[in-house]
Tab-separated table of C-alpha atoms (C1' of nucleotides) in Angstrom:
chain	number	residue	atom	x	y	z
A	18	MET	CA	16.143	-230.352	85.821
A	19	GLN	CA	19.437	-231.022	84.154
A	20	LEU	CA	22.849	-232.300	85.015
A	21	THR	CA	25.413	-229.582	84.879
A	22	ARG	CA	27.766	-229.425	82.001
A	23	GLN	CA	30.561	-230.073	84.449
A	24	SER	CA	28.896	-233.418	85.298
A	25	GLU	CA	29.015	-234.360	81.664
A	26	TYR	CA	32.671	-233.277	81.315
A	27	ALA	CA	33.552	-235.385	84.342
A	28	ILE	CA	31.697	-238.407	82.932
A	29	ARG	CA	33.535	-238.063	79.636
A	30	THR	CA	36.807	-237.655	81.396
A	31	ILE	CA	36.300	-240.824	83.472
A	32	LEU	CA	35.162	-242.563	80.360
A	33	GLU	CA	38.366	-241.563	78.570
A	34	LEU	CA	40.519	-242.652	81.485
A	35	SER	CA	38.684	-245.976	81.742
A	36	SER	CA	39.762	-246.873	78.251
A	37	LEU	CA	43.437	-246.512	78.931
A	38	PRO	CA	45.713	-249.388	79.850
A	39	GLU	CA	45.696	-249.697	83.646
A	40	GLY	CA	48.003	-247.355	85.444
A	41	GLU	CA	48.775	-245.177	82.386
A	42	PHE	CA	48.754	-241.432	82.749
A	43	ILE	CA	47.213	-239.107	80.176
A	44	GLN	CA	47.391	-235.349	80.265
A	45	SER	CA	44.259	-233.502	81.006
A	46	ARG	CA	45.034	-231.324	77.992
A	47	THR	CA	44.750	-234.412	75.816
A	48	VAL	CA	41.350	-235.220	77.315
A	49	SER	CA	40.193	-231.755	76.641
A	50	VAL	CA	41.287	-231.873	73.035
A	51	ARG	CA	39.895	-235.385	72.375
A	52	GLN	CA	36.563	-234.676	74.073
A	53	GLU	CA	36.496	-231.032	72.912
A	54	LEU	CA	36.119	-229.689	76.418
A	55	PRO	CA	37.293	-226.198	77.575
A	56	GLU	CA	40.792	-226.945	78.950
A	57	ARG	CA	40.995	-224.633	81.956
A	58	PHE	CA	37.480	-225.505	83.114
A	59	LEU	CA	38.297	-229.153	82.768
A	60	ASN	CA	41.295	-228.727	85.062
A	61	LYS	CA	38.894	-227.547	87.708
A	62	THR	CA	36.741	-230.600	87.148
A	63	VAL	CA	39.715	-232.905	87.347
A	64	GLN	CA	40.676	-231.350	90.718
A	65	ILE	CA	37.239	-232.210	92.045
A	66	LEU	CA	37.530	-235.759	90.836
A	67	ALA	CA	41.032	-235.987	92.351
A	68	ARG	CA	39.958	-234.640	95.753
A	69	ALA	CA	37.174	-237.172	95.689
A	70	GLY	CA	39.631	-239.985	95.175
A	71	LEU	CA	38.397	-241.032	91.776
A	72	VAL	CA	41.389	-239.710	89.896
A	73	GLU	CA	45.069	-239.645	90.617
A	74	THR	CA	47.240	-236.767	89.362
A	75	ARG	CA	50.906	-236.400	88.840
A	76	ARG	CA	52.570	-233.060	88.202
A	77	GLY	CA	55.606	-232.248	86.164
A	78	MET	CA	56.902	-233.668	82.929
A	79	GLN	CA	55.444	-237.061	82.117
A	80	GLY	CA	52.683	-236.135	84.518
A	81	GLY	CA	48.981	-236.294	83.858
A	82	ILE	CA	45.970	-237.972	85.367
A	83	ARG	CA	44.681	-241.541	85.639
A	84	LEU	CA	42.048	-243.459	87.549
A	85	ALA	CA	42.699	-243.893	91.208
A	86	VAL	CA	40.344	-246.844	91.317
A	87	LYS	CA	39.329	-249.474	88.838
A	88	PRO	CA	36.738	-248.559	86.267
A	89	GLU	CA	34.641	-251.449	87.498
A	90	ALA	CA	34.199	-249.523	90.779
A	91	ILE	CA	32.844	-246.322	89.228
A	92	THR	CA	29.406	-245.556	88.022
A	93	ILE	CA	27.840	-242.454	86.491
A	94	ALA	CA	25.971	-241.995	89.767
A	95	ASP	CA	29.317	-241.734	91.571
A	96	VAL	CA	30.663	-239.194	89.176
A	97	VAL	CA	27.643	-237.046	89.211
A	98	GLY	CA	27.512	-237.333	93.003
A	99	VAL	CA	31.057	-236.127	93.273
A	100	VAL	CA	30.640	-233.153	90.961
A	101	GLU	CA	27.223	-231.972	92.084
A	102	GLY	CA	27.211	-233.239	95.619
A	103	LYS	CA	24.478	-235.452	97.025
A	104	ILE	CA	21.620	-235.315	94.540
A	105	ALA	CA	18.236	-233.951	95.635
A	106	ILE	CA	15.774	-233.264	92.823
A	107	ASN	CA	13.820	-231.149	95.164
A	108	PRO	CA	14.959	-229.150	98.219
A	109	CYS	CA	12.637	-231.184	100.500
A	110	LEU	CA	14.743	-234.260	99.759
A	111	ALA	CA	18.050	-232.642	100.822
A	112	ASP	CA	19.755	-233.570	104.099
A	113	GLY	CA	18.870	-231.154	106.898
A	114	TYR	CA	15.734	-229.885	105.251
A	115	HIS	CA	13.024	-229.217	107.732
A	116	CYS	CA	9.379	-229.522	106.865
A	117	ALA	CA	6.486	-229.796	109.258
A	118	ASN	CA	4.580	-232.580	107.568
A	119	ARG	CA	7.623	-234.154	106.041
A	120	SER	CA	6.512	-237.575	107.152
A	121	GLU	CA	2.989	-237.616	105.661
A	122	CYS	CA	3.785	-235.595	102.579
A	123	ARG	CA	2.860	-237.846	99.622
A	124	VAL	CA	4.393	-235.589	97.102
A	125	ARG	CA	7.716	-235.987	98.837
A	126	GLY	CA	7.266	-239.664	98.796
A	127	ILE	CA	6.849	-239.707	95.066
A	128	LEU	CA	9.706	-237.369	94.420
A	129	ASN	CA	11.875	-239.618	96.554
A	130	ARG	CA	10.935	-242.693	94.771
A	131	ALA	CA	11.590	-240.995	91.403
A	132	GLN	CA	14.970	-239.875	92.601
A	133	GLU	CA	15.874	-243.324	93.772
A	134	ALA	CA	14.731	-244.908	90.599
A	135	MET	CA	16.960	-242.487	88.587
A	136	LEU	CA	19.970	-243.042	90.849
A	137	ALA	CA	19.538	-246.749	90.614
A	138	GLU	CA	19.806	-246.613	86.833
A	139	LEU	CA	22.702	-244.236	86.991
A	140	GLY	CA	24.428	-246.746	89.277
A	141	ARG	CA	23.569	-249.868	87.461
A	142	GLU	CA	26.506	-250.060	85.008
A	143	ASN	CA	30.121	-249.321	85.703
A	144	PHE	CA	32.710	-247.658	83.616
A	145	ALA	CA	34.412	-250.921	82.563
A	146	GLY	CA	31.280	-251.755	80.727
A	147	LEU	CA	30.757	-248.204	79.473
A	148	ALA	CA	34.183	-247.940	78.100
A	149	GLY	CA	33.787	-251.223	76.367
A	150	ASN	CA	36.690	-252.905	78.044
A	151	ASP	CA	34.541	-255.179	80.129
A	152	ILE	CA	35.041	-258.890	79.610
A	153	ALA	CA	31.360	-259.575	80.141
A	154	GLU	CA	30.332	-256.808	77.778
A	155	GLU	CA	28.778	-259.067	75.272
A	156	ALA	CA	26.714	-260.644	77.994
A	157	VAL	CA	25.224	-257.401	79.065
B	15	MET	CA	19.886	-231.423	89.057
B	16	GLN	CA	16.834	-229.971	90.654
B	17	LEU	CA	13.300	-229.183	89.770
B	18	THR	CA	12.647	-225.426	89.731
B	19	ARG	CA	10.904	-223.839	92.579
B	20	GLN	CA	8.181	-222.953	90.080
B	21	SER	CA	7.590	-226.673	89.539
B	22	GLU	CA	7.074	-227.145	93.220
B	23	TYR	CA	4.748	-224.169	93.352
B	24	ALA	CA	2.798	-225.662	90.498
B	25	ILE	CA	2.603	-229.020	92.196
B	26	ARG	CA	1.357	-227.519	95.397
B	27	THR	CA	-1.190	-225.440	93.470
B	28	ILE	CA	-2.600	-228.455	91.647
B	29	LEU	CA	-2.648	-230.288	94.949
B	30	GLU	CA	-4.632	-227.543	96.590
B	31	LEU	CA	-7.114	-227.410	93.643
B	32	SER	CA	-7.423	-231.177	93.688
B	33	SER	CA	-8.716	-231.136	97.194
B	34	LEU	CA	-11.546	-228.752	96.390
B	35	PRO	CA	-15.070	-229.830	95.573
B	36	GLU	CA	-15.304	-230.472	91.874
B	37	GLY	CA	-15.921	-227.244	89.865
B	38	GLU	CA	-15.349	-224.819	92.717
B	39	PHE	CA	-13.170	-221.819	92.173
B	40	ILE	CA	-10.496	-220.624	94.526
B	41	GLN	CA	-8.589	-217.392	94.230
B	42	SER	CA	-4.979	-217.781	93.446
B	43	ARG	CA	-4.271	-215.390	96.267
B	44	THR	CA	-5.696	-217.893	98.659
B	45	VAL	CA	-3.500	-220.563	97.307
B	46	SER	CA	-0.424	-218.309	97.738
B	47	VAL	CA	-1.414	-217.620	101.326
B	48	ARG	CA	-2.221	-221.209	102.241
B	49	GLN	CA	0.903	-222.579	100.645
B	50	GLU	CA	3.096	-219.617	101.544
B	51	LEU	CA	4.008	-218.893	97.947
B	52	PRO	CA	4.986	-215.495	96.505
B	53	GLU	CA	1.722	-214.184	95.118
B	54	ARG	CA	2.866	-212.465	91.971
B	55	PHE	CA	5.086	-215.216	90.981
B	56	LEU	CA	2.412	-217.719	91.556
B	57	ASN	CA	0.162	-215.734	89.164
B	58	LYS	CA	2.764	-216.431	86.422
B	59	THR	CA	2.762	-220.037	87.362
B	60	VAL	CA	-0.999	-220.258	87.144
B	61	GLN	CA	-0.893	-218.698	83.735
B	62	ILE	CA	1.404	-221.412	82.489
B	63	LEU	CA	-0.855	-224.071	83.944
B	64	ALA	CA	-3.876	-222.400	82.392
B	65	ARG	CA	-2.311	-222.126	78.922
B	66	ALA	CA	-1.461	-225.851	79.106
B	67	GLY	CA	-5.066	-226.600	79.858
B	68	LEU	CA	-4.604	-227.989	83.312
B	69	VAL	CA	-6.243	-225.094	85.059
B	70	GLU	CA	-9.249	-222.946	84.198
B	71	THR	CA	-9.337	-219.288	85.189
B	72	ARG	CA	-12.151	-216.869	85.666
B	73	ARG	CA	-11.680	-213.144	86.026
B	74	GLY	CA	-13.629	-210.630	88.005
B	75	MET	CA	-15.490	-210.918	91.197
B	76	GLN	CA	-16.223	-214.463	92.277
B	77	GLY	CA	-13.495	-215.425	89.886
B	78	GLY	CA	-10.483	-217.594	90.603
B	79	ILE	CA	-8.955	-220.761	89.384
B	80	ARG	CA	-9.916	-224.429	89.303
B	81	LEU	CA	-8.862	-227.633	87.599
B	82	ALA	CA	-9.752	-227.874	83.983
B	83	VAL	CA	-9.501	-231.631	84.140
B	84	LYS	CA	-10.075	-234.221	86.807
B	85	PRO	CA	-7.310	-234.694	89.342
B	86	GLU	CA	-7.366	-238.370	88.342
B	87	ALA	CA	-5.925	-237.311	84.978
B	88	ILE	CA	-3.002	-235.262	86.333
B	89	THR	CA	0.273	-236.551	87.568
B	90	ILE	CA	3.386	-234.778	88.933
B	91	ALA	CA	5.114	-235.722	85.645
B	92	ASP	CA	2.466	-233.707	83.812
B	93	VAL	CA	2.807	-230.632	85.946
B	94	VAL	CA	6.607	-230.612	85.814
B	95	GLY	CA	6.487	-231.209	82.084
B	96	VAL	CA	4.192	-228.212	81.681
B	97	VAL	CA	6.274	-225.903	83.821
B	98	GLU	CA	9.735	-226.894	82.709
B	99	GLY	CA	8.980	-228.118	79.215
B	100	LYS	CA	9.908	-231.591	78.067
B	101	ILE	CA	12.420	-232.934	80.556
B	102	ALA	CA	15.929	-233.826	79.460
B	103	ILE	CA	18.313	-234.489	82.252
B	104	ASN	CA	21.198	-233.965	79.821
B	105	PRO	CA	21.319	-231.895	76.630
B	106	CYS	CA	21.931	-235.018	74.541
B	107	LEU	CA	18.508	-236.282	75.448
B	108	ALA	CA	16.695	-233.241	74.210
B	109	ASP	CA	14.724	-233.218	70.982
B	110	GLY	CA	16.731	-231.947	68.038
B	111	TYR	CA	20.064	-232.504	69.669
B	112	HIS	CA	22.642	-233.699	67.251
B	113	CYS	CA	25.493	-235.922	68.248
B	114	ALA	CA	27.626	-237.974	65.785
B	115	ASN	CA	27.698	-241.224	67.716
B	116	ARG	CA	24.351	-240.685	69.361
B	117	SER	CA	23.310	-244.284	68.483
B	118	GLU	CA	26.221	-246.085	69.996
B	119	CYS	CA	26.763	-243.858	72.941
B	120	ARG	CA	26.334	-245.988	76.048
B	121	VAL	CA	26.394	-243.086	78.414
B	122	ARG	CA	23.437	-241.685	76.586
B	123	GLY	CA	21.687	-244.971	76.903
B	124	ILE	CA	22.061	-244.963	80.677
B	125	LEU	CA	20.984	-241.360	81.074
B	126	ASN	CA	17.973	-242.074	78.987
B	127	ARG	CA	17.033	-245.107	81.092
B	128	ALA	CA	17.578	-243.097	84.240
B	129	GLN	CA	15.309	-240.326	82.969
B	130	GLU	CA	12.604	-242.781	81.945
B	131	ALA	CA	12.760	-244.390	85.356
B	132	MET	CA	12.333	-241.115	87.103
B	133	LEU	CA	9.506	-239.963	84.821
B	134	ALA	CA	7.727	-243.332	85.312
B	135	GLU	CA	7.696	-242.802	89.080
B	136	LEU	CA	6.543	-239.253	88.682
B	137	GLY	CA	3.699	-240.326	86.503
B	138	ARG	CA	2.681	-243.339	88.603
B	139	GLU	CA	0.250	-241.687	91.007
B	140	ASN	CA	-2.335	-239.035	90.097
B	141	PHE	CA	-3.528	-236.078	92.087
B	142	ALA	CA	-6.743	-237.700	93.232
B	143	GLY	CA	-4.569	-240.022	95.223
B	144	LEU	CA	-2.119	-237.314	96.247
B	145	ALA	CA	-4.840	-235.039	97.523
B	146	GLY	CA	-6.295	-237.917	99.560
B	147	ASN	CA	-9.654	-237.816	97.928
B	148	ASP	CA	-9.197	-241.045	96.094
B	149	ILE	CA	-11.621	-243.778	96.956
B	150	ALA	CA	-9.032	-246.365	96.586
B	151	GLU	CA	-6.591	-244.466	98.730
B	152	GLU	CA	-6.492	-247.059	101.499
B	153	ALA	CA	-5.726	-249.732	98.948
B	154	VAL	CA	-2.635	-247.915	97.657
C	29	DC	C1'	70.571	-226.731	88.837
C	30	DT	C1'	67.676	-224.831	85.787
C	31	DA	C1'	64.070	-224.646	82.504
C	32	DA	C1'	60.020	-226.578	80.925
C	33	DA	C1'	55.904	-229.370	81.658
C	34	DA	C1'	52.010	-230.297	84.107
C	35	DC	C1'	48.617	-229.938	87.828
C	36	DA	C1'	46.807	-226.743	92.128
C	37	DG	C1'	44.186	-223.252	93.618
C	38	DG	C1'	42.205	-218.776	94.500
C	39	DA	C1'	40.144	-214.795	92.365
C	40	DT	C1'	37.347	-212.994	89.096
C	41	DA	C1'	34.554	-212.295	85.142
C	42	DA	C1'	30.990	-213.424	81.860
C	43	DA	C1'	26.931	-215.727	80.695
C	44	DT	C1'	22.572	-218.017	81.904
C	45	DA	C1'	18.906	-219.168	84.267
C	46	DC	C1'	15.874	-218.612	88.031
C	47	DA	C1'	12.923	-215.937	91.114
C	48	DA	C1'	10.402	-212.128	92.058
C	49	DT	C1'	8.232	-207.722	91.381
C	50	DC	C1'	6.032	-203.791	88.926
C	51	DT	C1'	2.851	-201.558	86.045
C	52	DA	C1'	-0.925	-201.459	83.264
C	53	DA	C1'	-4.599	-203.772	80.902
C	54	DT	C1'	-8.490	-206.755	80.456
C	55	DT	C1'	-12.463	-209.231	82.036
C	56	DA	C1'	-16.532	-210.072	84.656
C	57	DC	C1'	-19.688	-209.781	88.181
C	58	DT	C1'	-22.774	-206.721	91.053
D	14	DA	C1'	-19.997	-197.472	87.031
D	15	DG	C1'	-17.129	-199.709	90.360
D	16	DT	C1'	-14.670	-203.325	92.297
D	17	DA	C1'	-12.355	-207.702	92.247
D	18	DA	C1'	-9.882	-210.722	89.872
D	19	DT	C1'	-6.748	-212.588	86.257
D	20	DT	C1'	-3.493	-211.313	81.993
D	21	DA	C1'	0.559	-209.878	80.048
D	22	DG	C1'	4.831	-207.773	79.241
D	23	DA	C1'	8.711	-205.471	81.058
D	24	DT	C1'	12.005	-205.165	84.371
D	25	DT	C1'	14.841	-206.026	88.252
D	26	DG	C1'	17.278	-208.839	91.500
D	27	DT	C1'	19.745	-213.003	92.741
D	28	DA	C1'	21.979	-217.309	92.311
D	29	DT	C1'	24.211	-220.606	89.688
D	30	DT	C1'	26.879	-222.116	86.034
D	31	DT	C1'	30.564	-221.704	83.045
D	32	DA	C1'	34.804	-220.034	81.849
D	33	DT	C1'	39.215	-217.602	82.257
D	34	DC	C1'	43.280	-215.531	84.456
D	35	DC	C1'	47.217	-215.516	87.180
D	36	DT	C1'	50.383	-217.269	90.328
D	37	DG	C1'	52.140	-221.143	92.675
D	38	DT	C1'	53.994	-225.937	93.304
D	39	DT	C1'	55.730	-230.272	91.889
D	40	DT	C1'	58.332	-233.162	88.799
D	41	DT	C1'	61.660	-234.444	85.606
D	42	DA	C1'	64.618	-233.987	81.511
D	43	DG	C1'	68.834	-232.291	80.177
DNA sequence: CTAAAACAGGATAAATACAATCTAATTACT
DNA sequence: AGTAATTAGATTGTATTTATCCTGTTTTAG
C-alpha cells in the first residue's frame, strides 16, 4: 500500500521544474543531484513524464527538460497517475475486472470511496502552490 | 499502490465470520473453499488475525475460527492495518522516518491528508453493516 | 564537420516484496 | 489412542520494483 519510489522521484522532479522561471530548461542530471536521485533511473522517469506530455525535453548541448504545461495545471494525482497508471487500490477496482457480484459488493463500495477520497486530496492542490510560486499562496 | 492480496483475503475472511451466528466456529478450510482462497496461505493470514486479537482459534476436532470481537467493532481499516502494518502511502509518512525539511514539506502535507482521507473512509463502516446483519442496515 | 553534450530506448541485472507451499509440531476433542 | 484441526518455521516460486548498461539519436558549440 505504497506509492512507488518512482512516483516520488517524479513528484520531486515536477516540483523542481515548477520552481524554475517559465520556459527555462534544466538538465535532468542537475535534478538528480539536487534531489539526490539515481541519475539513470531518473532518466527513465523523465521519459515517462515526457511521453505523457507533462515534460518537454531537448537534446544536445544546452538541452534539458522543462514543464510542457503550466504548474497550475499539474497535481500530484496527475503525476502519480502517469507513473503508476490508473490507480486501483484493489484489483476489483481496476478497469476490466470482472466479478460476479460486483454491483452489490459493499466492500468494493467502501474501497472505491476510500480511493476516491485519496485521489481527491492528491488532486486538490497544484504544483504552482506546492512549489511556492503561487500568487495566492498566502491565501491557501 | 495496491492493497496486498492478503489484505483482501483477510477482509473476506472477517466478512465471512461476521455473517455467522455469534460465537460459532467455522473451519478456515471452509472459508477458503467458500471464498476461493488458497488454503495454506489463508492459514497464515488467519494466524495474523488471531495474533492481533481479531480472531479466535480453536484446535482439534470441532475446532475452527471465529471472531474474537463483535463485527460492530471491526472496520476494513482495522483489518488492513493488522495485515499490512501501519499504513504509510509514502515512506516519508512512516513512523521514525527522518527528513530534514519534514515540517515545511508541502508534498508530505498533501500525501498525509490523502492518506487520512482514505483511512477515514476505510474506517467509516464496520463489519456488522458490511455483512448485512446490521439492524440499521436499511438506514445506511 | 566534428566532437561533445544531453536525452532515448531496449536489454538486463539486482534487490525486494509478495504469494504460495511444504513439513512437522502442537492441541483438543472423542 | 486416534483423528481433526490450527501453529509455526522454512522454503520455494513469482512478480514487481529499482537500478544499471550500452548503444543510438539529436543538438549545438567551435
